Short mmCIF file of C-alpha atoms in Angstrom, two decimals:
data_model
loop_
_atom_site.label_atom_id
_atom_site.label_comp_id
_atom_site.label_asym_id
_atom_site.label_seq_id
_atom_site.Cartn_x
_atom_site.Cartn_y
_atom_site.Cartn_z
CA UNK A 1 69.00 52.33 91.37
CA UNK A 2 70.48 49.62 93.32
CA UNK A 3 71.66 46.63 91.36
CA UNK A 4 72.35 43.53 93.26
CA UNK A 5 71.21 44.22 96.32
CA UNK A 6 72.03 40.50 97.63
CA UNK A 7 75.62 41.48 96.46
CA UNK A 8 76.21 45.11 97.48
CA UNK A 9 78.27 44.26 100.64
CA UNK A 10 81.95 43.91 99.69
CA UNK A 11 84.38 42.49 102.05
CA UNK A 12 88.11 42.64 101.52
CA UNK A 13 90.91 41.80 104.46
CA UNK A 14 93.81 44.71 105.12
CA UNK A 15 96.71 43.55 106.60
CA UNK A 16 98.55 45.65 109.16
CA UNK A 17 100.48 47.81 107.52
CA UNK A 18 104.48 47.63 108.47
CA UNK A 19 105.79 49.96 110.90
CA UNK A 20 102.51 52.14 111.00
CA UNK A 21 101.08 52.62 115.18
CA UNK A 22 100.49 48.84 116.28
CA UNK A 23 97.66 50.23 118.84
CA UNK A 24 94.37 50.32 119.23
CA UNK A 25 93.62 53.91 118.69
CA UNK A 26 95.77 53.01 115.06
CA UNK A 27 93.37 50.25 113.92
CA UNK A 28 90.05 52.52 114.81
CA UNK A 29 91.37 55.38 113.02
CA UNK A 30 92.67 52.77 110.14
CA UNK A 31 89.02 51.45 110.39
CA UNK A 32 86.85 54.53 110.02
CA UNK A 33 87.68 55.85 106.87
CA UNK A 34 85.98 54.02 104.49
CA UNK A 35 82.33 55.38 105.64
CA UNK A 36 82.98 59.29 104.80
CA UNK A 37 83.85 58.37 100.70
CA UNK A 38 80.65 56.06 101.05
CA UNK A 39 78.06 59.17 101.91
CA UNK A 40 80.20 60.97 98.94
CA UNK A 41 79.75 58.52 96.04
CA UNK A 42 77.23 56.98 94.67
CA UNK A 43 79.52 54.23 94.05
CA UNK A 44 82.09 52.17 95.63
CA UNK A 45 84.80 54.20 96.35
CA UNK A 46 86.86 52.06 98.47
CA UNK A 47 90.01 53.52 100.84
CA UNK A 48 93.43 52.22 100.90
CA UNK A 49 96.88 52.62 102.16
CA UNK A 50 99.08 55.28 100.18
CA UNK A 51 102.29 53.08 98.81
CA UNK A 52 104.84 55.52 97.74
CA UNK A 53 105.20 56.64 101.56
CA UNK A 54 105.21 53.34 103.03
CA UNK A 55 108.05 51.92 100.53
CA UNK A 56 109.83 55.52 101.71
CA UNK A 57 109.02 55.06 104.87
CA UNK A 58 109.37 51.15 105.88
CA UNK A 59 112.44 50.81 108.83
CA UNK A 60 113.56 54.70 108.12
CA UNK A 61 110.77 56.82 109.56
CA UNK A 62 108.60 56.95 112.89
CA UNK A 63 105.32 57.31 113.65
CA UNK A 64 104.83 60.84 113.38
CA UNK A 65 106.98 61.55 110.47
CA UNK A 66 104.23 59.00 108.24
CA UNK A 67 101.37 60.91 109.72
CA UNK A 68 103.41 64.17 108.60
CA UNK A 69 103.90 62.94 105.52
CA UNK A 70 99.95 61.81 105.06
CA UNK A 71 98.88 65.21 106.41
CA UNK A 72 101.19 67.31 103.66
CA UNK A 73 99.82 65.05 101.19
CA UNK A 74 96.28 65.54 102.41
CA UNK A 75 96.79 69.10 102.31
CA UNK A 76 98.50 69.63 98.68
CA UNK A 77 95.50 66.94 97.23
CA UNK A 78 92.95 69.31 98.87
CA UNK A 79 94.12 72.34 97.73
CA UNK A 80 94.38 70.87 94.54
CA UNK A 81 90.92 69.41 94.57
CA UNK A 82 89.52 73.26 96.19
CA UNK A 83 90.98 74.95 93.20
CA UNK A 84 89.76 72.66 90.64
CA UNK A 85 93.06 71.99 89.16
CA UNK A 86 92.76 67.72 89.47
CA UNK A 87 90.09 68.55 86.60
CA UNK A 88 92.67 70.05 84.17
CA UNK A 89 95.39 67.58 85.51
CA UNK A 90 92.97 65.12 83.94
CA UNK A 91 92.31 67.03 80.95
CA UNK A 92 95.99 67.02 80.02
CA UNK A 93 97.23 63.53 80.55
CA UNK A 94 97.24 61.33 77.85
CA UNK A 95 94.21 58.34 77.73
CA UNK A 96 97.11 55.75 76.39
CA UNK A 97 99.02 56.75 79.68
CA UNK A 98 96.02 56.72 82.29
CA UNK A 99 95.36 52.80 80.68
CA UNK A 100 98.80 52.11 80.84
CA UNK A 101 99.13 52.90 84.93
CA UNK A 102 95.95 50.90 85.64
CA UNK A 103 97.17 48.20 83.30
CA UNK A 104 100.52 47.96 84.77
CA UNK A 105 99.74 48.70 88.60
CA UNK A 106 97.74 45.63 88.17
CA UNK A 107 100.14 43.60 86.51
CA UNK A 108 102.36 44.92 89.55
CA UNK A 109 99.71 43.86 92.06
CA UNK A 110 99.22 40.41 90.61
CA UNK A 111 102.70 39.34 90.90
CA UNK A 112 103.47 40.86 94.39
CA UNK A 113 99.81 38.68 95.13
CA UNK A 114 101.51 35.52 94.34
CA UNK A 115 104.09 36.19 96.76
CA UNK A 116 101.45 35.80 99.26
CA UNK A 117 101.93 31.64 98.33
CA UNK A 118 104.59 29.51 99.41
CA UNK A 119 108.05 29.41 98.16
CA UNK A 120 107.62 32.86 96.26
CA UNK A 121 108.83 33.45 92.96
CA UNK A 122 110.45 29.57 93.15
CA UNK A 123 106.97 27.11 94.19
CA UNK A 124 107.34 23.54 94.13
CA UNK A 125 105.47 20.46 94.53
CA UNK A 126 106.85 20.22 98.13
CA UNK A 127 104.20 18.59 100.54
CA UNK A 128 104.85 21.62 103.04
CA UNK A 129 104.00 23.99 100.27
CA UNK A 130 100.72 22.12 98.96
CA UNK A 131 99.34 20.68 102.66
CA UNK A 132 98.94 24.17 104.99
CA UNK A 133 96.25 26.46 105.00
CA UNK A 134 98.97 29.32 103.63
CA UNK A 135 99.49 27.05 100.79
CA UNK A 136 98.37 26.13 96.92
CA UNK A 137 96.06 23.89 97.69
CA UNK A 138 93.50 26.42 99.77
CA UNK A 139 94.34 28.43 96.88
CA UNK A 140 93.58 25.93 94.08
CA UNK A 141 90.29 25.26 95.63
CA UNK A 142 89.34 28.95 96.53
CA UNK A 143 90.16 30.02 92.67
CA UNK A 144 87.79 27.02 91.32
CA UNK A 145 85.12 28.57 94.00
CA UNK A 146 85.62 32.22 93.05
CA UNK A 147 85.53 31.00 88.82
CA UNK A 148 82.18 29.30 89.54
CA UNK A 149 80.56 31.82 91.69
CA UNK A 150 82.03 35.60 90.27
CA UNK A 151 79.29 36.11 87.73
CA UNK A 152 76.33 34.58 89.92
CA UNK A 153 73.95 36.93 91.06
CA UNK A 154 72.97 35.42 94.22
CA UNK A 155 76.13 34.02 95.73
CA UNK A 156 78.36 36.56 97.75
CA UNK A 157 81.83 34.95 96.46
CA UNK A 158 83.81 37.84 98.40
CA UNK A 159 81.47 37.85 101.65
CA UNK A 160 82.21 33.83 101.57
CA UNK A 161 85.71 33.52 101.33
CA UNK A 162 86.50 36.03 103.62
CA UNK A 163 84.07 34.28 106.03
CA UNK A 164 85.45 31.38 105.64
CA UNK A 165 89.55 32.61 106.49
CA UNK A 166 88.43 34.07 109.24
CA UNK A 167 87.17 31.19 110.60
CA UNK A 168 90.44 29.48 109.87
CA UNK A 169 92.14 32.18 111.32
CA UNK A 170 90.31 32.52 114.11
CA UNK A 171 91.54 28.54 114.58
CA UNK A 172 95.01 28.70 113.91
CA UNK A 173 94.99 31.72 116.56
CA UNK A 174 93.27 29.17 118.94
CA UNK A 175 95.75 26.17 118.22
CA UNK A 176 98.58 28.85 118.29
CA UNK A 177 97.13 29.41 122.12
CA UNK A 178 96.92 32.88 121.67
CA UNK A 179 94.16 34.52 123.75
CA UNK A 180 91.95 37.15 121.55
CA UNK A 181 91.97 40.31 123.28
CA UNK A 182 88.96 42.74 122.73
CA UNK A 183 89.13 45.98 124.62
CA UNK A 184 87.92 49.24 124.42
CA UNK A 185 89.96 51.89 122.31
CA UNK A 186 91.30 54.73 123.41
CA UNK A 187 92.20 57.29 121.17
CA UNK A 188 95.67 59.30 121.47
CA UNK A 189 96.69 62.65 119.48
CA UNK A 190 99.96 62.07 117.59
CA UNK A 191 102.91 64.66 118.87
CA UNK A 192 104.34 65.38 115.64
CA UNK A 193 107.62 67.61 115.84
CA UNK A 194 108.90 70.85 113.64
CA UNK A 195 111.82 67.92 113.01
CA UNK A 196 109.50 65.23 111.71
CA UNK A 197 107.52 68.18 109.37
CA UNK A 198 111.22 68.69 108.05
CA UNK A 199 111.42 65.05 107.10
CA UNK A 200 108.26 65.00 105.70
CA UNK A 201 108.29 67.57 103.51
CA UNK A 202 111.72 66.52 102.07
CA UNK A 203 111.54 62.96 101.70
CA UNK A 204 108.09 61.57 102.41
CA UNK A 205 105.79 63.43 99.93
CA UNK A 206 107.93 63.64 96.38
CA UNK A 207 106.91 60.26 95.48
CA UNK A 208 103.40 59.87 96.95
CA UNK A 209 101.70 63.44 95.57
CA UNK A 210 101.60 62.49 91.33
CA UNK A 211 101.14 58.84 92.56
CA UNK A 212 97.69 60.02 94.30
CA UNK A 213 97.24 62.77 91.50
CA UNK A 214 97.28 60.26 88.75
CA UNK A 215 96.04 56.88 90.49
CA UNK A 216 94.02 58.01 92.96
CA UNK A 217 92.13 60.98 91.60
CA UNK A 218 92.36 61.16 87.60
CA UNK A 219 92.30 57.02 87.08
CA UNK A 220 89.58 56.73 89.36
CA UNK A 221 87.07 59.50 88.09
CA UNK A 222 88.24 57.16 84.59
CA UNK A 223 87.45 53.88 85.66
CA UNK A 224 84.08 54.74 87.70
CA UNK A 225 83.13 55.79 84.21
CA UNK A 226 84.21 52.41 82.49
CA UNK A 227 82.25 50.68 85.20
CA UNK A 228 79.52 52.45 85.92
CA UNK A 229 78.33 54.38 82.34
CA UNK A 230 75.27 56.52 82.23
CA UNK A 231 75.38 56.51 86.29
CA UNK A 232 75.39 60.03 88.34
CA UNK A 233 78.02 59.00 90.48
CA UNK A 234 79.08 62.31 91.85
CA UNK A 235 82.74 61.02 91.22
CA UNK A 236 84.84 63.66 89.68
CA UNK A 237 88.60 64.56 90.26
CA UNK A 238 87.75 67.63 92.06
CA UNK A 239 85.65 66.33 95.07
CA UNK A 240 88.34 62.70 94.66
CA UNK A 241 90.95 64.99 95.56
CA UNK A 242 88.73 66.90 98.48
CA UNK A 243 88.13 63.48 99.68
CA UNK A 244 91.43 62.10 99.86
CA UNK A 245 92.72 65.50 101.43
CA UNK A 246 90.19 65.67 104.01
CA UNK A 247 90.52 61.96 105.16
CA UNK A 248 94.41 62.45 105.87
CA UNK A 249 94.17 66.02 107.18
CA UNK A 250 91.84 64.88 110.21
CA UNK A 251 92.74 60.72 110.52
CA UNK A 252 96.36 60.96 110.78
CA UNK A 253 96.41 63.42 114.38
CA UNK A 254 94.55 60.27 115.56
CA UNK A 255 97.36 57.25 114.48
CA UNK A 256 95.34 56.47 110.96
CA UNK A 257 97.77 55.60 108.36
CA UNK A 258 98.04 57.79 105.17
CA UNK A 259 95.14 56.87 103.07
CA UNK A 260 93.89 57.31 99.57
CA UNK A 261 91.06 56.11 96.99
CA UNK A 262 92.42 53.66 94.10
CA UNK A 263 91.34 52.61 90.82
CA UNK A 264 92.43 49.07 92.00
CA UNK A 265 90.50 48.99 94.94
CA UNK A 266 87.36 50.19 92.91
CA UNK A 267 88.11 47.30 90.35
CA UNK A 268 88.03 44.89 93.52
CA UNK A 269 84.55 46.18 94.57
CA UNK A 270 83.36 46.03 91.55
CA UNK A 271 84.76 42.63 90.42
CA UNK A 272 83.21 41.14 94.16
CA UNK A 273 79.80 42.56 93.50
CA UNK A 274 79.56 46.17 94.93
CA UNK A 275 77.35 48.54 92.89
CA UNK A 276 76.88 50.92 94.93
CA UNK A 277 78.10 53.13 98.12
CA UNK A 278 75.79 51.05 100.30
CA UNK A 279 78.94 48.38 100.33
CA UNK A 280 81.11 51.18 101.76
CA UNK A 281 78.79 52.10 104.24
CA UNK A 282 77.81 49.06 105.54
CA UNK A 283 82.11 48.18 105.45
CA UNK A 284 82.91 51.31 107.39
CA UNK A 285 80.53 50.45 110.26
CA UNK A 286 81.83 47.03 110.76
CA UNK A 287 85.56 47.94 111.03
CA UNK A 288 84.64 50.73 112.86
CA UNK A 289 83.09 48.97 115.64
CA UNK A 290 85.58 46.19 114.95
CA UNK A 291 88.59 48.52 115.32
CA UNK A 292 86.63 50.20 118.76
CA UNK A 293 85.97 47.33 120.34
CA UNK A 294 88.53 44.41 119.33
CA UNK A 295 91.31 46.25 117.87
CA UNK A 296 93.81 44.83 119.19
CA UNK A 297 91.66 41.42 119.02
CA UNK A 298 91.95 42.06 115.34
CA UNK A 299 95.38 42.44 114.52
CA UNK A 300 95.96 39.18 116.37
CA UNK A 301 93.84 37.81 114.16
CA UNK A 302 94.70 39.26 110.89
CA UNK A 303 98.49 37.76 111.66
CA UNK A 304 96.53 34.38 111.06
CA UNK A 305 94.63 34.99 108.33
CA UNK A 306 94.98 32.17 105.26
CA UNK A 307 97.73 33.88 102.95
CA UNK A 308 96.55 31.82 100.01
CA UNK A 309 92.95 32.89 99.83
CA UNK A 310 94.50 36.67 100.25
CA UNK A 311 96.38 36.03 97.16
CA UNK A 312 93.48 35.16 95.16
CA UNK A 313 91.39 37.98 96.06
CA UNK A 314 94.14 40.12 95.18
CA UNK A 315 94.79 38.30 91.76
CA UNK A 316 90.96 38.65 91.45
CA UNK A 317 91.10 42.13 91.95
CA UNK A 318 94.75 42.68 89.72
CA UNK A 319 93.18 41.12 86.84
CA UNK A 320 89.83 43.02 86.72
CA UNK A 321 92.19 46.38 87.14
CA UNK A 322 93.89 45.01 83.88
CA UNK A 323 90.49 44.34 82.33
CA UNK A 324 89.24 47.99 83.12
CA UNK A 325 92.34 49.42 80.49
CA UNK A 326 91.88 47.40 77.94
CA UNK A 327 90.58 50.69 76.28
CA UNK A 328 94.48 51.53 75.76
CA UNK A 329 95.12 48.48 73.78
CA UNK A 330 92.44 49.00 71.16
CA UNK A 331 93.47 52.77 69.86
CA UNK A 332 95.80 53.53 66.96
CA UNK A 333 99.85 51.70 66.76
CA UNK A 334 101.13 54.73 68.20
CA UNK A 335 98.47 54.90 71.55
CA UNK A 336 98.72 51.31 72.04
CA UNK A 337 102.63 51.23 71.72
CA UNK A 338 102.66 54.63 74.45
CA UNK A 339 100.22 52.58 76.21
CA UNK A 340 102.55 49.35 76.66
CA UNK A 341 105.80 52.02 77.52
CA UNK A 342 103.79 53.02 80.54
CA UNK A 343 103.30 49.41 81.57
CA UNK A 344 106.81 49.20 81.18
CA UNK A 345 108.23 51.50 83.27
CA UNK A 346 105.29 51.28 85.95
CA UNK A 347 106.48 47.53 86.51
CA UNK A 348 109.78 48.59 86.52
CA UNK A 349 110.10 51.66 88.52
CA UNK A 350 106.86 51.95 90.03
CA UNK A 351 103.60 54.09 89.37
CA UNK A 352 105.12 57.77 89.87
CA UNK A 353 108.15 56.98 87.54
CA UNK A 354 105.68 55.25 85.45
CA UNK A 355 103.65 58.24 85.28
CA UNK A 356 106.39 60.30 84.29
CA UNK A 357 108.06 58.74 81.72
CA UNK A 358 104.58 58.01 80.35
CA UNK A 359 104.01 61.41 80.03
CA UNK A 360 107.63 62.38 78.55
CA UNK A 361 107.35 59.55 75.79
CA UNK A 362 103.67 61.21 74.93
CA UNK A 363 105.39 64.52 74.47
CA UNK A 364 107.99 63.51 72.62
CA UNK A 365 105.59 61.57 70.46
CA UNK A 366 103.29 64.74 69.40
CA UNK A 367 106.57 66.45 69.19
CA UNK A 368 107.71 64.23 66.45
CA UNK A 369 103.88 64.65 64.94
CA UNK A 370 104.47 68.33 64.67
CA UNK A 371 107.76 68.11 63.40
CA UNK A 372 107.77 65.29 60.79
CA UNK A 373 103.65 64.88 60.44
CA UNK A 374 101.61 61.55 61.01
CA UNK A 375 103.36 58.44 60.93
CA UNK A 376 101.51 57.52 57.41
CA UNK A 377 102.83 60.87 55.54
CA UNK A 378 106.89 59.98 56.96
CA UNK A 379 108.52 59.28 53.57
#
């Protein structure tokens, strides 16, 4: 049933991603795929940019060596997905180390959020810092708005602040004396090379396919659980990984950047009010007639949008990512200390590292079991 229908609709701002096709066929293509995931879920299974190849890819690769990269990824996820082996990839990781990734990629996302504010890791009382619409202030006053409103059930706290930096954004672009420019897309095929499938396949994909495995498929089936019990979501890691292979075999031809699903963007939705898929739906028809008919238009304006109230929709959303693996904290000494280890190396290293030597420390930890016994019978 829908719950909260006043507060289904569940706006977040993407920023342009770095170095990904700065045209309008890219922002349409960027635009449409949250609306397929939304007729597949019952819930709100939001899209979002795949990481690992951007940090691989940021100044080194082209155009159509990232849309390479996204396709292999797409395919590998989808074969993965068709075969039903995402299920048993689930089945074998370890709960402590699924808690630990979503605990630690939002401890990861709520730092790299505060960058967003002036003066990064080293703020000050400076007036410059405090007085601009980029600075603490806007975000001081957007946190006390988002604190009083999260839990009502009649006041769209996402819908509002989003609103409301556009609006700002919209006149900073004006005082700037930058025209908007709204034109119609037109859609190009990407020309991707045997050279750029080389490149791809060597250095764009090692990092991003457990990354997507683990976050994107096995965390999120996980986490739509936590959120939604008792539900029929029609979430599972089999038609996740389908999904997530699909989107990136067709989008990236057309300029779409690599795209997955999230556990943090699902925490996001759900922390902002979504219940169901009818916030993806009704998102994935306003960006896509945003990115056909003012794409440009929109990345102009996007350059202006308020940094500060950014940053506390991302905190929002980090924190409520953190809440959802509290589950990993609450187990026996040994789960909750494998549990922190992930979190460890995930804000370290990253989330496929993370992953990894999650997963090593487990082993070696039933190892030891099966060698020595249960911690309470070691003499």
């Amino acid at each position: 049933p829908l719950q909260h229908p006043h507060r289904c609709v569940c706006f977040s701002p993407h920023a342009p991603t770095a170095d990904a096709p700065h045209t309008c066929a890219a922002y349409a293509t960027r635009l449409l795929p949250p609306t397929p995931p939304g007729l597949a879920f019952k819930v709100p299974i939001p899209v979002q940019p795949m990481k690992s190849i951007a940090t691989v890819a940021l100044g080194k690769f082209t155009t159509a060596q990232i849309m390479a990269s996204g396709f292999l990824v797409g395919l590998v996820t989808f074969l993965l997905g068709v075969m039903n082996l995402m299920g048993l990839v689930g089945v074998l990781l370890d709960n402590a180390v699924i808690r630990g990734l979503q605990i630690g990629i939002g401890l990861d996302l709520f730092s790299k959020a505060l960058l967003y504010l002036p003066g990064g890791k080293k703020p000050s009382f400076d007036y410059n810092q405090w007085a601009s619409w980029d600075g603490f202030l806007v975000a001081v006053l957007a946190t006390c708005f988002a604190a009083l409103t999260l839990r009502s059930k009649r006041v769209p706290t996402a819908f509002l602040l989003f609103l409301f930096a556009v609006v700002v954004a919209a006149a900073r672009m004006t005082s700037a004396g930058i025209p908007f420019s709204g034109e119609m897309t037109r859609l190009r095929v990407v020309n991707i090379t045997a050279a750029d499938w080389a490149v791809a396949a060597t250095t764009g994909i090692a990092g991003q396919i457990p990354t997507t495995a683990i976050n994107s498929c096995v965390a999120v089936v996980k986490l739509s659980k936590d959120l939604f019990p008792g539900r029929r979501t029609g979430v599972t890691e089999r038609r996740v990984a389908m999904s997530v292979g699909l989107l990136n075999m067709v989008m990236v031809w057309f300029g779409g950047y690599p795209m997955c699903h999230g556990s943090g963007g699902l925490a996001g939705q759900h922390r902002f009010g979504a219940r169901t898929n009818l916030s993806i739906l009704v998102l994935g028809a306003c960006k896509l007639l945003l990115g056909l008919f003012v794409g440009n238009g929109l990345a102009q304006l996007l350059r202006f949008f308020p940094q500060s109230i950014l940053a506390v929709m991302l905190c929002i959303s980090a924190l409520e990512l953190c809440f959802a693996g509290r589950s990993g904290l609450q187990g026996d000494p040994a789960s909750v200390r494998l549990c922190f280890l992930t979190v460890c190396f995930t804000l370290f290293w990253g989330q496929h590292f993370g992953v990894v030597l999650g997963l090593l420390a487990a082993l070696v930890a039933h190892l030891a079991a099966c060698a020595m016994g249960p911690p309470d019978e070691v003499a």
